[in-house]
Amino acid sequence: MEATSDSAVAALEMSQTKSKDEEPLSTDGDYESLPPHVSVATHMTAGAVAGILEHTVMYPVDSVKTRMQSLQPDPNAQYKSVYGALKRIIKTEGFFRPLRGLNITMMGAGPAHALYFACYERVKRSLSDVIQSGGNSHLANGVAGSVATVLHDAIMNPAEVVKQRMQMYNSPYQGLWDCVRTVTRAEGIGAFYRSYSTQLTMNIPFQAVHFITYELMQEHLNPHRHYHPGSHIMSGALAGAVSAAVTTPLDVCKTLLNTQENVALNSMNISGHLTGMANAFRTVYRLGGLTAFFKGVQARVIYQMPSTAIAWSVYEFFKYFLTKQQLEQEAGPGQL
């Protein structure tokens, strides 16, 4: 145990010296590289904190996105811009209305992102060792992001269903548990996973593009992989914008499956509940044509850019901070 601790401390000290000599990016201070092997608990803790902040800070914009994706919105819920939508919602429905559903989102985001980042880091490292002999591999990044998404969505999908139903205009639910009970009684437990396949179909390419873009940006902005907040924010923002824009059509279909928008389904003479990605695609196209697949794209990009930037910067900070704390504890007093 002492040998392992000494080698880890030595690695951190070497990275500190190296960062001072090379200084790949101009910063206000010196940043240390993270040791290559960080514990799973560190990744899970950092991921949970990052996930909760990612979903909460920009949550009002997410509420607007859900409403803007409505295929046949109420005349009182037709919006031309994100700012205009937020202004009208607060004025007509109350200051806290854009935050409705935030509680279930926080309950799901913590464990979902803990598994998400821990799985991503472990799979990425394992595949990179095989493909690039420990170097950075875009294929490994994409596959790792896709595998992590399967676990993430298994936890977040029920939370997404409740959240989006509570975000809709004239939502009939009094609160979180009323929504859960009503949906369970009327539609069964399966309603919480009705959009799971569609969400995976959306999020697997979303996360593949997201991680590939993030790691590609890091190669250019932070090639030595030091802890550098500016590069994490910029890389995360661009990764979020690109991945959000290209997967908006799938997000529109997911929203329709989650909300089971009554007005839209009734106009198509659809009885019962809409199921399946193929049916969702046909319904969206018949109701609005190709342009309907990009409803809410502006709000989606505006939401994802800062959210993803926040997630990566917070995640990298906590990963760095927790790892440094762990190494100091292992080394003992007076050895760092």
Short mmCIF file of C-alpha atoms in Angstrom, two decimals:
data_model
loop_
_atom_site.label_atom_id
_atom_site.label_comp_id
_atom_site.label_asym_id
_atom_site.label_seq_id
_atom_site.Cartn_x
_atom_site.Cartn_y
_atom_site.Cartn_z
CA MET A 1 0.00 0.00 0.00
CA GLU A 2 2.88 2.37 0.80
CA ALA A 3 4.53 1.65 -2.55
CA THR A 4 1.29 2.41 -4.39
CA SER A 5 0.82 5.61 -2.43
CA ASP A 6 4.41 6.72 -3.03
CA SER A 7 4.15 6.11 -6.78
CA ALA A 8 0.87 8.01 -6.97
CA VAL A 9 2.32 10.95 -5.07
CA ALA A 10 5.40 10.90 -7.27
CA ALA A 11 3.17 10.97 -10.35
CA LEU A 12 1.31 13.99 -9.04
CA GLU A 13 4.54 15.81 -8.16
CA MET A 14 6.01 15.05 -11.60
CA SER A 15 2.87 16.37 -13.28
CA GLN A 16 3.11 19.57 -11.20
CA THR A 17 6.69 20.14 -12.36
CA LYS A 18 5.80 19.31 -15.93
CA SER A 19 2.84 21.70 -15.99
CA LYS A 20 5.04 24.57 -14.82
CA ASP A 21 7.65 23.88 -17.49
CA GLU A 22 5.38 23.36 -20.48
CA GLU A 23 2.45 25.71 -19.78
CA PRO A 24 0.41 24.67 -22.84
CA LEU A 25 -2.23 27.30 -22.10
CA SER A 26 -1.97 30.68 -20.40
CA THR A 27 -3.69 30.62 -17.02
CA ASP A 28 -3.79 32.62 -13.82
CA GLY A 29 -1.97 29.91 -11.93
CA ASP A 30 -0.37 26.52 -12.19
CA TYR A 31 -2.62 23.50 -12.74
CA GLU A 32 -1.65 19.92 -12.08
CA SER A 33 -2.44 17.00 -14.35
CA LEU A 34 -4.71 14.34 -12.96
CA PRO A 35 -3.13 10.97 -12.24
CA PRO A 36 -4.13 8.45 -14.94
CA HIS A 37 -5.88 6.04 -12.56
CA VAL A 38 -8.57 7.70 -10.47
CA SER A 39 -10.87 5.68 -8.23
CA VAL A 40 -14.42 4.79 -9.32
CA ALA A 41 -15.78 6.55 -6.22
CA THR A 42 -14.10 9.79 -7.33
CA HIS A 43 -15.66 9.56 -10.80
CA MET A 44 -19.08 8.77 -9.32
CA THR A 45 -18.99 11.62 -6.79
CA ALA A 46 -17.77 14.14 -9.37
CA GLY A 47 -20.32 12.88 -11.90
CA ALA A 48 -23.23 13.13 -9.46
CA VAL A 49 -22.42 16.74 -8.52
CA ALA A 50 -21.86 17.69 -12.17
CA GLY A 51 -25.12 16.05 -13.26
CA ILE A 52 -27.26 17.79 -10.66
CA LEU A 53 -25.78 21.20 -11.48
CA GLU A 54 -26.06 20.58 -15.22
CA HIS A 55 -29.80 19.93 -15.00
CA THR A 56 -30.70 22.56 -12.41
CA VAL A 57 -28.85 25.70 -13.57
CA MET A 58 -30.52 25.78 -17.01
CA TYR A 59 -33.77 24.07 -16.04
CA PRO A 60 -36.11 26.98 -16.96
CA VAL A 61 -34.80 26.84 -20.54
CA ASP A 62 -35.48 23.11 -20.61
CA SER A 63 -39.10 23.83 -19.63
CA VAL A 64 -39.38 26.23 -22.56
CA LYS A 65 -37.87 23.64 -24.91
CA THR A 66 -40.50 21.07 -23.92
CA ARG A 67 -43.32 23.51 -24.64
CA MET A 68 -41.81 24.70 -27.92
CA GLN A 69 -41.69 21.09 -29.12
CA SER A 70 -45.46 20.77 -28.74
CA LEU A 71 -46.88 19.80 -32.14
CA GLN A 72 -50.25 21.52 -31.65
CA PRO A 73 -49.79 23.94 -28.77
CA ASP A 74 -52.53 25.88 -27.05
CA PRO A 75 -52.80 29.44 -28.48
CA ASN A 76 -51.64 30.71 -25.08
CA ALA A 77 -48.51 28.55 -25.25
CA GLN A 78 -47.12 29.51 -28.65
CA TYR A 79 -43.71 31.14 -28.32
CA LYS A 80 -41.33 32.79 -30.77
CA SER A 81 -38.21 32.93 -28.61
CA VAL A 82 -36.79 31.47 -25.43
CA TYR A 83 -36.71 34.84 -23.67
CA GLY A 84 -40.24 35.68 -24.77
CA ALA A 85 -41.48 32.30 -23.57
CA LEU A 86 -39.88 32.65 -20.12
CA LYS A 87 -41.22 36.17 -19.75
CA ARG A 88 -44.77 35.13 -20.62
CA ILE A 89 -44.72 31.96 -18.48
CA ILE A 90 -43.56 33.90 -15.41
CA LYS A 91 -46.07 36.72 -16.04
CA THR A 92 -49.13 34.51 -16.62
CA GLU A 93 -48.37 31.37 -14.59
CA GLY A 94 -46.15 32.54 -11.77
CA PHE A 95 -42.47 33.04 -11.02
CA PHE A 96 -41.77 29.42 -10.09
CA ARG A 97 -43.69 27.81 -12.98
CA PRO A 98 -40.56 27.26 -15.16
CA LEU A 99 -39.10 25.22 -12.26
CA ARG A 100 -41.97 22.71 -12.14
CA GLY A 101 -40.57 19.17 -12.27
CA LEU A 102 -37.13 20.19 -11.04
CA ASN A 103 -37.40 17.93 -7.98
CA ILE A 104 -37.74 14.68 -9.94
CA THR A 105 -34.95 15.79 -12.25
CA MET A 106 -32.54 16.25 -9.34
CA MET A 107 -33.55 12.89 -7.87
CA GLY A 108 -32.69 11.15 -11.13
CA ALA A 109 -29.69 13.20 -12.23
CA GLY A 110 -27.45 12.38 -9.24
CA PRO A 111 -27.32 8.56 -9.54
CA ALA A 112 -27.69 8.63 -13.34
CA HIS A 113 -24.63 10.83 -13.84
CA ALA A 114 -22.63 9.03 -11.18
CA LEU A 115 -22.95 5.80 -13.18
CA TYR A 116 -22.58 7.68 -16.45
CA PHE A 117 -19.17 9.24 -15.78
CA ALA A 118 -17.79 6.24 -13.89
CA CYS A 119 -18.74 3.91 -16.76
CA TYR A 120 -17.41 6.33 -19.37
CA GLU A 121 -14.00 6.70 -17.75
CA ARG A 122 -13.60 2.96 -17.14
CA VAL A 123 -14.66 1.86 -20.65
CA LYS A 124 -12.67 4.65 -22.33
CA ARG A 125 -9.48 3.66 -20.49
CA SER A 126 -9.96 -0.06 -21.21
CA LEU A 127 -10.63 0.45 -24.92
CA SER A 128 -7.87 3.06 -25.33
CA ASP A 129 -5.37 0.60 -23.87
CA VAL A 130 -6.38 -1.91 -26.55
CA ILE A 131 -6.81 0.42 -29.54
CA GLN A 132 -4.15 3.09 -28.96
CA SER A 133 -1.90 1.49 -26.35
CA GLY A 134 -3.11 3.93 -23.70
CA GLY A 135 -3.35 6.96 -26.02
CA ASN A 136 -6.50 8.91 -26.85
CA SER A 137 -8.82 7.09 -29.26
CA HIS A 138 -11.90 8.76 -30.80
CA LEU A 139 -13.44 5.32 -31.34
CA ALA A 140 -12.92 4.45 -27.66
CA ASN A 141 -14.44 7.81 -26.63
CA GLY A 142 -17.52 7.26 -28.79
CA VAL A 143 -18.08 3.66 -27.67
CA ALA A 144 -17.54 4.57 -24.01
CA GLY A 145 -20.06 7.41 -24.26
CA SER A 146 -22.62 5.10 -25.87
CA VAL A 147 -22.24 2.37 -23.24
CA ALA A 148 -22.49 4.91 -20.42
CA THR A 149 -25.69 6.27 -21.98
CA VAL A 150 -27.49 2.93 -21.65
CA LEU A 151 -27.02 3.02 -17.87
CA HIS A 152 -27.76 6.73 -17.60
CA ASP A 153 -31.05 6.53 -19.52
CA ALA A 154 -32.29 3.50 -17.58
CA ILE A 155 -32.40 5.77 -14.52
CA MET A 156 -33.32 9.08 -16.16
CA ASN A 157 -36.12 7.91 -18.48
CA PRO A 158 -38.84 7.67 -15.78
CA ALA A 159 -37.71 11.05 -14.40
CA GLU A 160 -37.92 12.54 -17.92
CA VAL A 161 -41.50 11.30 -18.36
CA VAL A 162 -42.66 12.90 -15.09
CA LYS A 163 -40.64 16.06 -15.69
CA GLN A 164 -41.98 16.72 -19.18
CA ARG A 165 -45.59 16.05 -18.22
CA MET A 166 -45.28 18.58 -15.43
CA GLN A 167 -43.61 21.11 -17.74
CA MET A 168 -46.42 21.15 -20.32
CA TYR A 169 -48.93 24.01 -20.49
CA ASN A 170 -52.07 23.30 -18.40
CA SER A 171 -50.46 20.21 -16.88
CA PRO A 172 -53.21 18.42 -14.90
CA TYR A 173 -50.89 17.09 -12.19
CA GLN A 174 -50.77 18.73 -8.77
CA GLY A 175 -47.24 17.59 -8.03
CA LEU A 176 -44.58 14.92 -8.41
CA TRP A 177 -46.30 12.05 -6.62
CA ASP A 178 -49.70 12.89 -8.10
CA CYS A 179 -48.15 12.60 -11.55
CA VAL A 180 -46.49 9.26 -10.72
CA ARG A 181 -49.70 7.79 -9.24
CA THR A 182 -51.94 9.05 -12.06
CA VAL A 183 -49.69 7.80 -14.85
CA THR A 184 -49.21 4.42 -13.13
CA ARG A 185 -52.97 3.93 -12.67
CA ALA A 186 -53.97 5.11 -16.14
CA GLU A 187 -51.12 3.78 -18.30
CA GLY A 188 -49.19 1.26 -16.21
CA ILE A 189 -45.52 1.13 -15.20
CA GLY A 190 -44.53 0.68 -18.84
CA ALA A 191 -45.46 4.33 -19.50
CA PHE A 192 -42.27 5.41 -17.75
CA TYR A 193 -40.20 3.49 -20.31
CA ARG A 194 -42.36 4.06 -23.40
CA SER A 195 -39.73 6.37 -24.88
CA TYR A 196 -36.68 4.42 -23.66
CA SER A 197 -35.77 3.01 -27.07
CA THR A 198 -36.25 6.44 -28.66
CA GLN A 199 -34.21 8.10 -25.90
CA LEU A 200 -31.40 5.59 -26.44
CA THR A 201 -31.61 6.09 -30.20
CA MET A 202 -31.23 9.82 -29.57
CA ASN A 203 -28.74 9.79 -26.72
CA ILE A 204 -26.30 7.20 -28.08
CA PRO A 205 -25.44 9.35 -31.14
CA PHE A 206 -25.78 12.47 -28.96
CA GLN A 207 -23.22 11.20 -26.47
CA ALA A 208 -20.96 9.73 -29.15
CA VAL A 209 -20.82 13.14 -30.92
CA HIS A 210 -20.59 14.88 -27.53
CA PHE A 211 -17.60 12.91 -26.23
CA ILE A 212 -15.77 12.82 -29.57
CA THR A 213 -16.16 16.60 -29.93
CA TYR A 214 -15.11 17.22 -26.32
CA GLU A 215 -12.00 15.03 -26.56
CA LEU A 216 -11.12 16.50 -29.97
CA MET A 217 -11.34 20.02 -28.56
CA GLN A 218 -9.23 18.97 -25.59
CA GLU A 219 -6.53 17.72 -27.97
CA HIS A 220 -6.28 21.23 -29.44
CA LEU A 221 -6.92 23.39 -26.36
CA ASN A 222 -5.39 21.20 -23.67
CA PRO A 223 -3.08 18.67 -25.35
CA HIS A 224 -1.18 17.86 -22.15
CA ARG A 225 -4.44 17.15 -20.30
CA HIS A 226 -3.78 19.43 -17.36
CA TYR A 227 -6.63 20.61 -15.16
CA HIS A 228 -7.60 23.76 -17.06
CA PRO A 229 -11.07 25.21 -16.38
CA GLY A 230 -11.18 27.39 -19.49
CA SER A 231 -10.54 24.52 -21.87
CA HIS A 232 -13.13 22.32 -20.13
CA ILE A 233 -15.79 25.05 -20.41
CA MET A 234 -15.09 25.81 -24.08
CA SER A 235 -14.86 22.16 -25.08
CA GLY A 236 -18.01 21.28 -23.18
CA ALA A 237 -20.03 24.16 -24.65
CA LEU A 238 -19.13 23.31 -28.25
CA ALA A 239 -19.71 19.60 -27.67
CA GLY A 240 -23.14 20.34 -26.21
CA ALA A 241 -24.17 22.65 -29.05
CA VAL A 242 -23.15 20.30 -31.87
CA SER A 243 -24.65 17.15 -30.34
CA ALA A 244 -27.89 18.95 -29.38
CA ALA A 245 -28.46 20.38 -32.85
CA VAL A 246 -27.94 17.14 -34.78
CA THR A 247 -30.20 15.06 -32.51
CA THR A 248 -33.14 17.50 -32.21
CA PRO A 249 -35.46 15.43 -34.50
CA LEU A 250 -35.15 12.47 -32.14
CA ASP A 251 -35.73 14.74 -29.14
CA VAL A 252 -39.02 15.97 -30.66
CA CYS A 253 -40.18 12.36 -31.06
CA LYS A 254 -39.11 11.56 -27.49
CA THR A 255 -41.10 14.52 -26.16
CA LEU A 256 -44.22 13.36 -28.01
CA LEU A 257 -43.89 9.84 -26.58
CA ASN A 258 -43.28 11.18 -23.06
CA THR A 259 -46.11 13.72 -23.00
CA GLN A 260 -48.68 11.82 -25.14
CA GLU A 261 -49.89 15.24 -26.31
CA ASN A 262 -53.67 14.81 -26.41
CA VAL A 263 -54.58 17.53 -28.92
CA ALA A 264 -52.02 16.26 -31.45
CA LEU A 265 -52.99 12.59 -31.03
CA ASN A 266 -56.73 13.33 -31.25
CA SER A 267 -56.24 15.28 -34.47
CA MET A 268 -54.62 12.16 -35.94
CA ASN A 269 -57.47 9.96 -34.66
CA ILE A 270 -55.00 8.00 -32.55
CA SER A 271 -56.83 6.16 -29.79
CA GLY A 272 -55.03 4.90 -26.71
CA HIS A 273 -51.35 5.71 -26.35
CA LEU A 274 -48.72 6.36 -29.00
CA THR A 275 -45.85 3.88 -28.78
CA GLY A 276 -42.67 3.22 -30.73
CA MET A 277 -40.15 5.47 -32.44
CA ALA A 278 -41.46 4.70 -35.95
CA ASN A 279 -45.00 5.75 -35.00
CA ALA A 280 -43.67 8.90 -33.37
CA PHE A 281 -41.72 9.81 -36.52
CA ARG A 282 -44.79 9.30 -38.73
CA THR A 283 -46.99 11.36 -36.39
CA VAL A 284 -44.53 14.27 -36.21
CA TYR A 285 -44.14 14.31 -40.00
CA ARG A 286 -47.89 14.19 -40.68
CA LEU A 287 -48.60 16.99 -38.25
CA GLY A 288 -45.85 19.39 -39.21
CA GLY A 289 -43.70 18.09 -42.05
CA LEU A 290 -39.90 18.16 -41.94
CA THR A 291 -39.75 21.47 -40.07
CA ALA A 292 -41.60 19.91 -37.12
CA PHE A 293 -38.54 17.76 -36.40
CA PHE A 294 -36.60 20.89 -35.48
CA LYS A 295 -39.16 22.49 -33.18
CA GLY A 296 -37.40 23.87 -30.13
CA VAL A 297 -33.91 23.52 -31.64
CA GLN A 298 -32.98 27.03 -30.50
CA ALA A 299 -33.99 26.33 -26.90
CA ARG A 300 -32.29 22.93 -27.00
CA VAL A 301 -28.95 24.39 -28.10
CA ILE A 302 -29.22 27.31 -25.65
CA TYR A 303 -29.92 24.79 -22.87
CA GLN A 304 -27.20 22.30 -23.80
CA MET A 305 -24.27 24.70 -24.35
CA PRO A 306 -24.01 26.07 -20.79
CA SER A 307 -25.33 22.83 -19.26
CA THR A 308 -22.62 20.72 -20.86
CA ALA A 309 -19.97 23.35 -20.10
CA ILE A 310 -21.06 23.35 -16.45
CA ALA A 311 -21.11 19.55 -16.30
CA TRP A 312 -17.58 19.13 -17.67
CA SER A 313 -16.01 21.99 -15.70
CA VAL A 314 -17.59 20.84 -12.42
CA TYR A 315 -16.77 17.20 -13.13
CA GLU A 316 -13.12 17.92 -13.94
CA PHE A 317 -12.77 20.17 -10.88
CA PHE A 318 -14.21 17.63 -8.46
CA LYS A 319 -12.21 14.83 -10.05
CA TYR A 320 -9.06 16.90 -9.60
CA PHE A 321 -9.94 18.06 -6.07
CA LEU A 322 -11.00 14.62 -4.79
CA THR A 323 -7.96 12.94 -6.31
CA LYS A 324 -5.61 15.46 -4.71
CA GLN A 325 -7.31 14.96 -1.34
CA GLN A 326 -7.03 11.20 -1.70
CA LEU A 327 -3.32 11.36 -2.51
CA GLU A 328 -2.65 13.67 0.45
CA GLN A 329 -4.42 11.28 2.81
CA GLU A 330 -2.56 8.26 1.45
CA ALA A 331 0.80 10.04 1.66
CA GLY A 332 0.25 11.15 5.24
CA PRO A 333 1.15 14.49 6.85
CA GLY A 334 4.32 16.19 5.73
CA GLN A 335 4.85 14.02 2.63
CA LEU A 336 3.30 16.27 -0.03
#
